[in-house]
Tab-separated table of N, CA and C in Angstrom:
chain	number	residue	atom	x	y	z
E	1	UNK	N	270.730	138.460	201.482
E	1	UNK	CA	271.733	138.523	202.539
E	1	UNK	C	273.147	138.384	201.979
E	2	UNK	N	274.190	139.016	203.077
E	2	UNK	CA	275.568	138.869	202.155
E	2	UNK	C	276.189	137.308	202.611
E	3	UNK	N	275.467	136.787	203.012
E	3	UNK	CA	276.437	135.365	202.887
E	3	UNK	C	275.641	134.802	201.304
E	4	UNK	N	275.094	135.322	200.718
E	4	UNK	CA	274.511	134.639	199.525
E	4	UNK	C	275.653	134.684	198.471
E	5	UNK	N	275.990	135.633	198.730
E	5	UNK	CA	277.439	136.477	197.796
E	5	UNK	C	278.678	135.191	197.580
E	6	UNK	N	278.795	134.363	198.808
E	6	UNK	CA	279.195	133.063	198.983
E	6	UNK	C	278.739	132.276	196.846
E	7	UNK	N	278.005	132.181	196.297
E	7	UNK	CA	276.921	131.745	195.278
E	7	UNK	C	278.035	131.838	194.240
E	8	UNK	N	278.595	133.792	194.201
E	8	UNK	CA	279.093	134.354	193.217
E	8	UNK	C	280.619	134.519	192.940
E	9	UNK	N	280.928	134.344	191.728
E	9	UNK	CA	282.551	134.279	191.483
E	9	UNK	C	282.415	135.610	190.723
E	10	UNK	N	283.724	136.229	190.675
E	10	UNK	CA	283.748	137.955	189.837
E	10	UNK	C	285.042	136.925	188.453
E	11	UNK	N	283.935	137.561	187.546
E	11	UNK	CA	284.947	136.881	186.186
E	11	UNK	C	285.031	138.044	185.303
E	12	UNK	N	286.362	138.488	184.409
E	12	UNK	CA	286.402	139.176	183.468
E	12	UNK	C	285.811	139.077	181.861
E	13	UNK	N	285.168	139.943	181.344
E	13	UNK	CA	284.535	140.344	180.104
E	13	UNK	C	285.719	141.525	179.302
E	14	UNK	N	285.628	139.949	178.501
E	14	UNK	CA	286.697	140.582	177.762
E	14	UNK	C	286.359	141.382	176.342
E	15	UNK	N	286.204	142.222	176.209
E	15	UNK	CA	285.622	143.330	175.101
E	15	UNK	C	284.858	144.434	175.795
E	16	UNK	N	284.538	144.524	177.075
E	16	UNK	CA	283.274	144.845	177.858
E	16	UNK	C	284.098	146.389	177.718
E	17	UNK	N	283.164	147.524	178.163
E	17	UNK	CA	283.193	149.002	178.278
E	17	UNK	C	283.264	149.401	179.351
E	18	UNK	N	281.900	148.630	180.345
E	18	UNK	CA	281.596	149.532	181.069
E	18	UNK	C	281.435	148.411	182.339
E	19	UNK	N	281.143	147.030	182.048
E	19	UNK	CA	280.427	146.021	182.947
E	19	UNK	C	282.157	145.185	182.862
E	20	UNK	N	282.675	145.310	183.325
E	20	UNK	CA	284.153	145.116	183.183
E	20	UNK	C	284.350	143.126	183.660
E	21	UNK	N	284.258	143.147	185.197
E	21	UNK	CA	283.915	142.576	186.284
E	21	UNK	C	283.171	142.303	187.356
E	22	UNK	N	281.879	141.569	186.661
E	22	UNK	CA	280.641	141.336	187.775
E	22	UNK	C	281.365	140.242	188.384
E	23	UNK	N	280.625	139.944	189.335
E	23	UNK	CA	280.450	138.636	189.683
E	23	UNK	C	278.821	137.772	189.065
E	24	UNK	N	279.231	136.683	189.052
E	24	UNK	CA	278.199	135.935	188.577
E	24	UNK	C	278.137	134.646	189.158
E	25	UNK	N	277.066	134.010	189.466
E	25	UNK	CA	276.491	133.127	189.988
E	25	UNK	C	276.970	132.045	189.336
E	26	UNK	N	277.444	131.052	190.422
E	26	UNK	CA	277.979	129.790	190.006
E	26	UNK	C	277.145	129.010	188.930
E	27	UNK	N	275.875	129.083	188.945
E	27	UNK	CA	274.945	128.359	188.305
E	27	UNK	C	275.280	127.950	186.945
E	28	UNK	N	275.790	129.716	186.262
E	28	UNK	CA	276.243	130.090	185.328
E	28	UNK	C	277.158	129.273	185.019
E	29	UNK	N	278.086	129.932	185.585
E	29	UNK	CA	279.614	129.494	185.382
E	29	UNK	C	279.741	128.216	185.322
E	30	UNK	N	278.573	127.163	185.891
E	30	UNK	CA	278.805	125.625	185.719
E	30	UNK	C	278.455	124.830	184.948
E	31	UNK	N	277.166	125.638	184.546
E	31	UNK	CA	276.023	125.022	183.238
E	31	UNK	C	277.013	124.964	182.081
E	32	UNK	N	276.696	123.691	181.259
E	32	UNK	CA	276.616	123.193	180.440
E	32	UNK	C	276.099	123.696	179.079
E	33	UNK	N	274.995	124.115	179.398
E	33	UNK	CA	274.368	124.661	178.092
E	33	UNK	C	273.398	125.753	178.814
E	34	UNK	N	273.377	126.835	178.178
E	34	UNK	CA	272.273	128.262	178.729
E	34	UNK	C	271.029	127.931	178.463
E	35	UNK	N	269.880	128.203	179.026
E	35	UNK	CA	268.590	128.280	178.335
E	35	UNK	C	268.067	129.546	178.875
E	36	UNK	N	267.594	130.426	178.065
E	36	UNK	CA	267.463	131.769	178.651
E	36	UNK	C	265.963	132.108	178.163
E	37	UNK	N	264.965	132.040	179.112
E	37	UNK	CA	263.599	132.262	178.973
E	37	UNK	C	262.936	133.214	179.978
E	38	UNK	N	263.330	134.901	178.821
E	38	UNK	CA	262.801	135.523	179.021
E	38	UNK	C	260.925	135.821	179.268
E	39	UNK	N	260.378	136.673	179.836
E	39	UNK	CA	258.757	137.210	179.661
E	39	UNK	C	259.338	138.437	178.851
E	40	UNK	N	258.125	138.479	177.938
E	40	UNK	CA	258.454	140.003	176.830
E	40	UNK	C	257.204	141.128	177.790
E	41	UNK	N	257.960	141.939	178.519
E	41	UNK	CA	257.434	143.094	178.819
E	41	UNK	C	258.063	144.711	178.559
E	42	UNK	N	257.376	145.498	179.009
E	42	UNK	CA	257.747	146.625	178.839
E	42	UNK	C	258.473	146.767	180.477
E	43	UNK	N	259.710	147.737	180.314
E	43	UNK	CA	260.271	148.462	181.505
E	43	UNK	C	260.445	149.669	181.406
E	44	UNK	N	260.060	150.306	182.986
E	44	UNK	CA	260.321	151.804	182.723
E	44	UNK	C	261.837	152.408	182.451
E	45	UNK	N	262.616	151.375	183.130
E	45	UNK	CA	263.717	151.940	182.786
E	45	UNK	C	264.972	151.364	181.553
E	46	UNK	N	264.404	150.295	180.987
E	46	UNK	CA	265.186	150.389	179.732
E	46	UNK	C	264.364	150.041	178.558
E	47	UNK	N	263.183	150.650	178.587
E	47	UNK	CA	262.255	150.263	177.891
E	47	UNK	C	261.262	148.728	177.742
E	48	UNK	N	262.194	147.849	177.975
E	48	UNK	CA	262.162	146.874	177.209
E	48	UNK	C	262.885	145.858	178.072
E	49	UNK	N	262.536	144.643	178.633
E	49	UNK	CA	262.851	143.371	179.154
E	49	UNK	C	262.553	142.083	178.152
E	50	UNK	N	263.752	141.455	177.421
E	50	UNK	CA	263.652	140.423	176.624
E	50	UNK	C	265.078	139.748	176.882
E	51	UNK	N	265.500	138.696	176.224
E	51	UNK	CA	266.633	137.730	176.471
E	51	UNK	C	268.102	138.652	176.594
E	52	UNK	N	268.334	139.773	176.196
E	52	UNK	CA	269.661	140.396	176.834
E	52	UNK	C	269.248	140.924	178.356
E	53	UNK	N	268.409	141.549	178.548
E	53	UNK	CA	268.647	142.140	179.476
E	53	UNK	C	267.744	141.062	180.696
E	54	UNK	N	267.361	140.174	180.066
E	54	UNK	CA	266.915	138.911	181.510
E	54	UNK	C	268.503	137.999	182.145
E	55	UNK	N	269.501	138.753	181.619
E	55	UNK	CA	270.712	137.305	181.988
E	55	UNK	C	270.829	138.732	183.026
E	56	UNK	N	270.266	139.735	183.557
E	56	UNK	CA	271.197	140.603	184.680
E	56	UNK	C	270.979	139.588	185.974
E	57	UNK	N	269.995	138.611	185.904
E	57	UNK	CA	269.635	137.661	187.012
E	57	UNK	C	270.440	136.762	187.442
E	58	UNK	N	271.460	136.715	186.845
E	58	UNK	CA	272.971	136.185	187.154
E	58	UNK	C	274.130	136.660	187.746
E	59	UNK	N	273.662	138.015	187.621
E	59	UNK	CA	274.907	138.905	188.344
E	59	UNK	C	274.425	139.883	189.663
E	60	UNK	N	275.289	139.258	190.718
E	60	UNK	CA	274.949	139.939	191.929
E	60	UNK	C	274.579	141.133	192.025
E	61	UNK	N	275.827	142.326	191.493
E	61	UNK	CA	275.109	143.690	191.880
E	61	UNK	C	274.545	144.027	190.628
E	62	UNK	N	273.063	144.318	190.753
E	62	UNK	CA	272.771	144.704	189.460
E	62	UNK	C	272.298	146.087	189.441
E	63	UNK	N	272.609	147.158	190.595
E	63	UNK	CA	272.913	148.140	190.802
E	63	UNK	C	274.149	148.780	189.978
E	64	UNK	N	275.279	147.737	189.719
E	64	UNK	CA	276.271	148.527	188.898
E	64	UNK	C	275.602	148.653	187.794
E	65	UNK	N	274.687	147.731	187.337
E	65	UNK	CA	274.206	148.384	185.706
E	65	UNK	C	273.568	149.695	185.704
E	66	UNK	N	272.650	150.319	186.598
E	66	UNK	CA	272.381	151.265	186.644
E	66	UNK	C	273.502	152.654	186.888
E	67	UNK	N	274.019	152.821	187.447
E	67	UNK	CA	275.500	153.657	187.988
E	67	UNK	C	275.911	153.537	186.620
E	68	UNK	N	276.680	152.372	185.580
E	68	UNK	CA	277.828	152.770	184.672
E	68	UNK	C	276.936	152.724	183.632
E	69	UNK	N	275.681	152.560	183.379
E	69	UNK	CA	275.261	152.926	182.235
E	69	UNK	C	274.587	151.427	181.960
E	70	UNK	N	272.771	151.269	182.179
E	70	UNK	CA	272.077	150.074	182.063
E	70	UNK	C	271.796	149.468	180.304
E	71	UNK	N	271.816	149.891	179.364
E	71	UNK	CA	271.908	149.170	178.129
E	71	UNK	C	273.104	149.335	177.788
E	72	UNK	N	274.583	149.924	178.183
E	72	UNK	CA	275.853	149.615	178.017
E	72	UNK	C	276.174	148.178	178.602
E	73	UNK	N	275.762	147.562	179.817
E	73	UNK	CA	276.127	146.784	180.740
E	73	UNK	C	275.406	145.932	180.398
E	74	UNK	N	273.886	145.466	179.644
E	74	UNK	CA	273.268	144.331	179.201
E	74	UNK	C	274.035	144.121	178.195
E	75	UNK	N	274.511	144.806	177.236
E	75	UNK	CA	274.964	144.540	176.527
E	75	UNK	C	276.424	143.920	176.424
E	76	UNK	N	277.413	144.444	177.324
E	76	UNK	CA	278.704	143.824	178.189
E	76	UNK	C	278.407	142.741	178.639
E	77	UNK	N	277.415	142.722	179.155
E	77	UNK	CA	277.343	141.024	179.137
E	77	UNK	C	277.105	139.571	178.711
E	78	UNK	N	276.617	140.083	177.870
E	78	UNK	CA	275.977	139.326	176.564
E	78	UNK	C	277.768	138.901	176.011
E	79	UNK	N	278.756	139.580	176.252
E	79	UNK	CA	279.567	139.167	175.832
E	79	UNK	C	280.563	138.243	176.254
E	80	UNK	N	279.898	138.171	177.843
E	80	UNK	CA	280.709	137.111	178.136
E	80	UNK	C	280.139	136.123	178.138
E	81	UNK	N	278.828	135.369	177.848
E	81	UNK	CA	278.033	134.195	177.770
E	81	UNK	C	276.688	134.538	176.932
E	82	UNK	N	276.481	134.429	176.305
E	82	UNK	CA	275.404	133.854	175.251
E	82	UNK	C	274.804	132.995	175.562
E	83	UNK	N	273.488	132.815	175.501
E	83	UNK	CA	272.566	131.439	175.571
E	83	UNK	C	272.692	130.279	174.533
E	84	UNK	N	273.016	129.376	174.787
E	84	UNK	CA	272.768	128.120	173.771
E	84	UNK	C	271.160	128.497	172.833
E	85	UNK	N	270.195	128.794	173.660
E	85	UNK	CA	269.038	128.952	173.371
E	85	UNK	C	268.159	130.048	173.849
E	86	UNK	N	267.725	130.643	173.260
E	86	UNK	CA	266.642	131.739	173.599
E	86	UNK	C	265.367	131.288	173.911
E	87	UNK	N	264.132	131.066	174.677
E	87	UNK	CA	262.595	131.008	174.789
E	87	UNK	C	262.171	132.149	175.106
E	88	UNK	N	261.524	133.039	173.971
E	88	UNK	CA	261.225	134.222	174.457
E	88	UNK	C	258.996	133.728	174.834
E	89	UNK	N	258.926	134.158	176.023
E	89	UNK	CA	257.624	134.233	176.548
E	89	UNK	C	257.050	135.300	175.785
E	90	UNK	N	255.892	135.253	174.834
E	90	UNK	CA	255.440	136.328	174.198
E	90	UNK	C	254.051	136.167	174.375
E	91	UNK	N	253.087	135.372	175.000
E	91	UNK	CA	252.097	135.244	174.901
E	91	UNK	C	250.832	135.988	175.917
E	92	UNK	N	251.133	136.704	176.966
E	92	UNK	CA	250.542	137.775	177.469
E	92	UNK	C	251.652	138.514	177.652
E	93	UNK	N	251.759	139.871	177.171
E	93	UNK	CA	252.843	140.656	177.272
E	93	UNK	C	252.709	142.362	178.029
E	94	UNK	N	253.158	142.388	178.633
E	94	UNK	CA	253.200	143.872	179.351
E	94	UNK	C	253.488	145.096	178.427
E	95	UNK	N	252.712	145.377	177.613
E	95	UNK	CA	252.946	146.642	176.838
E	95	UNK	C	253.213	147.979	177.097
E	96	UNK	N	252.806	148.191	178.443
E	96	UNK	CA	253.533	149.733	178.865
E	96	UNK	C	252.935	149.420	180.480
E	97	UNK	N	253.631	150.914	181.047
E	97	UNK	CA	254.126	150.643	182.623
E	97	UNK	C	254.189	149.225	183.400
E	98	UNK	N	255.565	148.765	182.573
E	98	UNK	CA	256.120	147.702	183.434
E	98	UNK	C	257.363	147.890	183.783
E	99	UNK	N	257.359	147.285	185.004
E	99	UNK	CA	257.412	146.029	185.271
E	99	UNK	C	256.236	146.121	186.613
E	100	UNK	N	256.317	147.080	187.141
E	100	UNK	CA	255.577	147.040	188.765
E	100	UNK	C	253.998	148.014	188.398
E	101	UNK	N	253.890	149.111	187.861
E	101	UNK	CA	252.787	149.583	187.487
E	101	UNK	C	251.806	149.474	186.575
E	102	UNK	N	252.250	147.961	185.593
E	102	UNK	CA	251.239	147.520	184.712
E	102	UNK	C	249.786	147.308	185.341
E	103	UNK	N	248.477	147.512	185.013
E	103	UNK	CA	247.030	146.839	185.142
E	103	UNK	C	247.040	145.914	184.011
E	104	UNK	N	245.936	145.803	184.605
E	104	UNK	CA	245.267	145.061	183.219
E	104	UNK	C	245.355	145.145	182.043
E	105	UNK	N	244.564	146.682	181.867
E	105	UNK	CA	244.876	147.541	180.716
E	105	UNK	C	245.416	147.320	179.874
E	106	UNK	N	247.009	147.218	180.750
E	106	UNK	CA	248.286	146.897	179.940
E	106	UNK	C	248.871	145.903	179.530
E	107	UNK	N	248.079	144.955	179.769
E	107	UNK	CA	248.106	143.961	178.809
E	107	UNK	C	247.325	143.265	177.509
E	108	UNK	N	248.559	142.623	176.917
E	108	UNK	CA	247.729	142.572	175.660
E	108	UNK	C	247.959	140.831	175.238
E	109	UNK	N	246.893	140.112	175.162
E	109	UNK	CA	247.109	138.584	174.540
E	109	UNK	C	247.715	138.566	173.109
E	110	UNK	N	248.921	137.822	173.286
E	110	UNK	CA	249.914	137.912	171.710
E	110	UNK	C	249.908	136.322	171.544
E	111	UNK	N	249.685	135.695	172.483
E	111	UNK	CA	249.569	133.990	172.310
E	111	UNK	C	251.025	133.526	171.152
E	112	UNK	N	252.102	134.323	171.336
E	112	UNK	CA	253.533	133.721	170.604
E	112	UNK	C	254.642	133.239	171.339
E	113	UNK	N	255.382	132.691	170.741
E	113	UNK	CA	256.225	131.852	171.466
E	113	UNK	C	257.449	132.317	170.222
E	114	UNK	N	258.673	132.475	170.744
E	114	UNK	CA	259.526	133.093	170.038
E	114	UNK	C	260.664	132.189	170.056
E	115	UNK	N	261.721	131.319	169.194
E	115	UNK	CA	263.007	130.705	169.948
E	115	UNK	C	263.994	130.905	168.760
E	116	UNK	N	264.950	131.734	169.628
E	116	UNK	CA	266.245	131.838	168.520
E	116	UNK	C	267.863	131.426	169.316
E	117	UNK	N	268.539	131.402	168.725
E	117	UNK	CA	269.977	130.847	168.752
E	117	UNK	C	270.651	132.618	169.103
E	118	UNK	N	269.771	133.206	168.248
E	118	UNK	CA	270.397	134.924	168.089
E	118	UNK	C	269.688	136.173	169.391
E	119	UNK	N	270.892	135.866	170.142
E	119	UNK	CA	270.070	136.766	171.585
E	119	UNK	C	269.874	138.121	171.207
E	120	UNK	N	270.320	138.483	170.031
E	120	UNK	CA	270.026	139.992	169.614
E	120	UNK	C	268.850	140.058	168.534
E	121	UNK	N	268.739	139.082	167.755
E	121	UNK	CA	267.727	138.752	167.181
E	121	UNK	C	266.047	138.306	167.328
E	122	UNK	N	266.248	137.933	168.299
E	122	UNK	CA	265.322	137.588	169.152
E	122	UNK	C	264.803	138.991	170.029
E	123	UNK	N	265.458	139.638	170.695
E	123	UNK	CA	265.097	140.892	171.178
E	123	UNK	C	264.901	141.718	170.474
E	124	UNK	N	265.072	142.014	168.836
E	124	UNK	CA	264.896	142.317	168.167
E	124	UNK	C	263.423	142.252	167.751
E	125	UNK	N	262.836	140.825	167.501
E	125	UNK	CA	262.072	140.451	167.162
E	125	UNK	C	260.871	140.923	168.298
E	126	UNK	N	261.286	140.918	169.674
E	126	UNK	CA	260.259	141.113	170.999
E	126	UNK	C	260.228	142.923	171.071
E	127	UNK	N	261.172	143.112	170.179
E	127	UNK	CA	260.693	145.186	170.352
E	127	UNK	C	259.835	145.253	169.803
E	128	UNK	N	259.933	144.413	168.273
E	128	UNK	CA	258.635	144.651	167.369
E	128	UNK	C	257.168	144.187	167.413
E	129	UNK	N	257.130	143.138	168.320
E	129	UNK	CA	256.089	143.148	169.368
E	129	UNK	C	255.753	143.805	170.059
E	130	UNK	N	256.178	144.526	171.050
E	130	UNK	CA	256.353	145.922	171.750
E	130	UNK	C	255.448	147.000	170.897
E	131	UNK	N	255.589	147.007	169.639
E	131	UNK	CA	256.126	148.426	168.769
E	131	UNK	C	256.646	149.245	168.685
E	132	UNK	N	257.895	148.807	169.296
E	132	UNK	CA	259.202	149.312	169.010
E	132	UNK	C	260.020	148.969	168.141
E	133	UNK	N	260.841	150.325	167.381
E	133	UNK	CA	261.967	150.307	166.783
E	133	UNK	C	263.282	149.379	167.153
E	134	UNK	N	263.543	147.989	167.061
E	134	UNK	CA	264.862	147.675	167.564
E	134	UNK	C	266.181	149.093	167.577
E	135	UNK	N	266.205	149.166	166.707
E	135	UNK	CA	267.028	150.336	166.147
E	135	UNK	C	267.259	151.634	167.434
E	136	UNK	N	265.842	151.774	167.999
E	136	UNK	CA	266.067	152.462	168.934
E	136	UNK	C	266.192	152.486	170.263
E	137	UNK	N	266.379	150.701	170.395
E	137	UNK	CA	266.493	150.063	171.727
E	137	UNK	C	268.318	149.960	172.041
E	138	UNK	N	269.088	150.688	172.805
E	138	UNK	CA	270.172	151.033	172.477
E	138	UNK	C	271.225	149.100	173.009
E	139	UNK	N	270.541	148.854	173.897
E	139	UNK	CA	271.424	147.621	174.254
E	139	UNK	C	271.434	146.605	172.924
E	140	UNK	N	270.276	146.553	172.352
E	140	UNK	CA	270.196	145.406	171.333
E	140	UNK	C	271.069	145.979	170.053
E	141	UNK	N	271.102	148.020	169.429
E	141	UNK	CA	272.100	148.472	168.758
E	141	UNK	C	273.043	148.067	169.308
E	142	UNK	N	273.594	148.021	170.353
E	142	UNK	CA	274.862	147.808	171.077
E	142	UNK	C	275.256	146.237	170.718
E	143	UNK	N	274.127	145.774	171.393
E	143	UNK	CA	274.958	143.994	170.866
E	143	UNK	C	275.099	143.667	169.396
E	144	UNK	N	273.855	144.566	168.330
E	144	UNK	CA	274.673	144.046	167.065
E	144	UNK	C	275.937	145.007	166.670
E	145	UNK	N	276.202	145.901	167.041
E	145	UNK	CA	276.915	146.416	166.747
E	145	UNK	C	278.480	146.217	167.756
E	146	UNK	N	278.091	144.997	168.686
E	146	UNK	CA	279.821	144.377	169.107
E	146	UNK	C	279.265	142.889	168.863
E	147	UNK	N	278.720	142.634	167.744
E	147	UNK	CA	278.873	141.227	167.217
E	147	UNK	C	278.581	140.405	167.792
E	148	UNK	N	277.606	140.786	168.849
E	148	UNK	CA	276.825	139.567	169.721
E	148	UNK	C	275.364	138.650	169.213
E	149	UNK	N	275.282	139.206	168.229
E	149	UNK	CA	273.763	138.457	167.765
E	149	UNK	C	273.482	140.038	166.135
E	150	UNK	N	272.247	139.480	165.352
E	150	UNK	CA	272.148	140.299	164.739
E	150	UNK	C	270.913	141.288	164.687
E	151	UNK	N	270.206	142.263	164.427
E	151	UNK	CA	269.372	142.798	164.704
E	151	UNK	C	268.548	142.869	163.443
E	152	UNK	N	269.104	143.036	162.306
E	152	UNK	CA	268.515	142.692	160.721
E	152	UNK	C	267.366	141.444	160.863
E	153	UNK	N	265.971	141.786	160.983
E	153	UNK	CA	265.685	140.440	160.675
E	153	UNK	C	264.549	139.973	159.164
E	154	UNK	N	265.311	141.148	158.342
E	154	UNK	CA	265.245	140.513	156.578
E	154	UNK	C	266.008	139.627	156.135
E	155	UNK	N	265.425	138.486	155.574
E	155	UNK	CA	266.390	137.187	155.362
E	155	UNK	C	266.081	136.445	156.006
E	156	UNK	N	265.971	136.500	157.428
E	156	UNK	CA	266.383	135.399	157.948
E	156	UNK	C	265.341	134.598	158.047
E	157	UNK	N	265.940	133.320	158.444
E	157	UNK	CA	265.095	132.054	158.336
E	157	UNK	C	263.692	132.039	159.609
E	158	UNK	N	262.489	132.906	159.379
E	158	UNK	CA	261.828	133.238	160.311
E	158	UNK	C	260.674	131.930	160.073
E	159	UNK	N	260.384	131.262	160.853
E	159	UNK	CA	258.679	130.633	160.661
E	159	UNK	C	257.866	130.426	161.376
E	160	UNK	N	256.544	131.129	161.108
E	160	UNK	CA	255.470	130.774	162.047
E	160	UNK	C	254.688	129.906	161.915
E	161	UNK	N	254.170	129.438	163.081
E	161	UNK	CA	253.160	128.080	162.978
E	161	UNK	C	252.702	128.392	164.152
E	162	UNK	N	251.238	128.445	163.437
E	162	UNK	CA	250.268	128.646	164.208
E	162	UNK	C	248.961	127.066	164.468
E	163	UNK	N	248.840	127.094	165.449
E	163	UNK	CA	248.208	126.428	166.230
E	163	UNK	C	246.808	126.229	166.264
């Protein structure tokens, strides 16, 4: 309903392209520290749902992401708030027709648990779960390539522990 809209303040993104001036939910704007705990599934329409493109749940119209361009605008936003922390949900994962036409089928038990500081890194890490190319996931090119997180993940300090 539009008295919910009451919730949301419109703040500027400063570097942004295309996602200029959302409004965003006070929640946001008040917290202290982010915790951003994505589910790793597949979407039909940007391939891919992981920690950039789960913060659109903060911004009222999320119709403008679609209209000015939807992995331009996850990625615009990522620039105006970053998570303190990433929890990426990896442990039953939607591997294809998601979000609404997955079965069964389409899922696959990955039993992982993912947590990074690097919201591009981390989505990075959930394409290749997927089996996807980060590289060819254009919002996560987009955020390393405006310095929001990194997508390289040779080097880095990765460790698993298994259970």
């Amino acid at each position: 309903p539009s008295e919910d809209l009451k919730y949301y303040q419109k703040v500027t993104i400063p570097g942004a392209e295309k996602l200029k001036e959302p409004q965003v939910h006070e929640a946001l704007l008040e917290a202290e520290v982010l915790i951003n705990v994505p589910v790793l599934k597949h979407h039909f329409a940007s391939q891919l749902t992981i920690a950039m493109k789960n913060l659109m749940g903060v911004v009222w119209d999320r119709g403008e992401y679609h209209g000015k361009g939807l992995h331009e605008c996850i990625a615009d936003f990522c620039l105006y708030r970053k998570p303190d922390l990433n929890v990426l949900d990896a442990y039953l994962v939607t591997m294809k027709n998601g979000p609404q036409s997955a079965r069964a089928e389409d899922r696959s038990l990955q039993k992982t648990l993912l947590l990074s500081r690097d919201i591009v890194a981390i989505d990075a890490a959930g394409a290749k779960i997927l089996g996807m190319d980060p590289e060819k996931i254009l919002h996560i090119k987009l955020g390393h390539e405006k310095k929001i997180g990194n997508m390289n993940l040779e080097g880095r300090n990765i460790k698993r522990i298994t259970l």
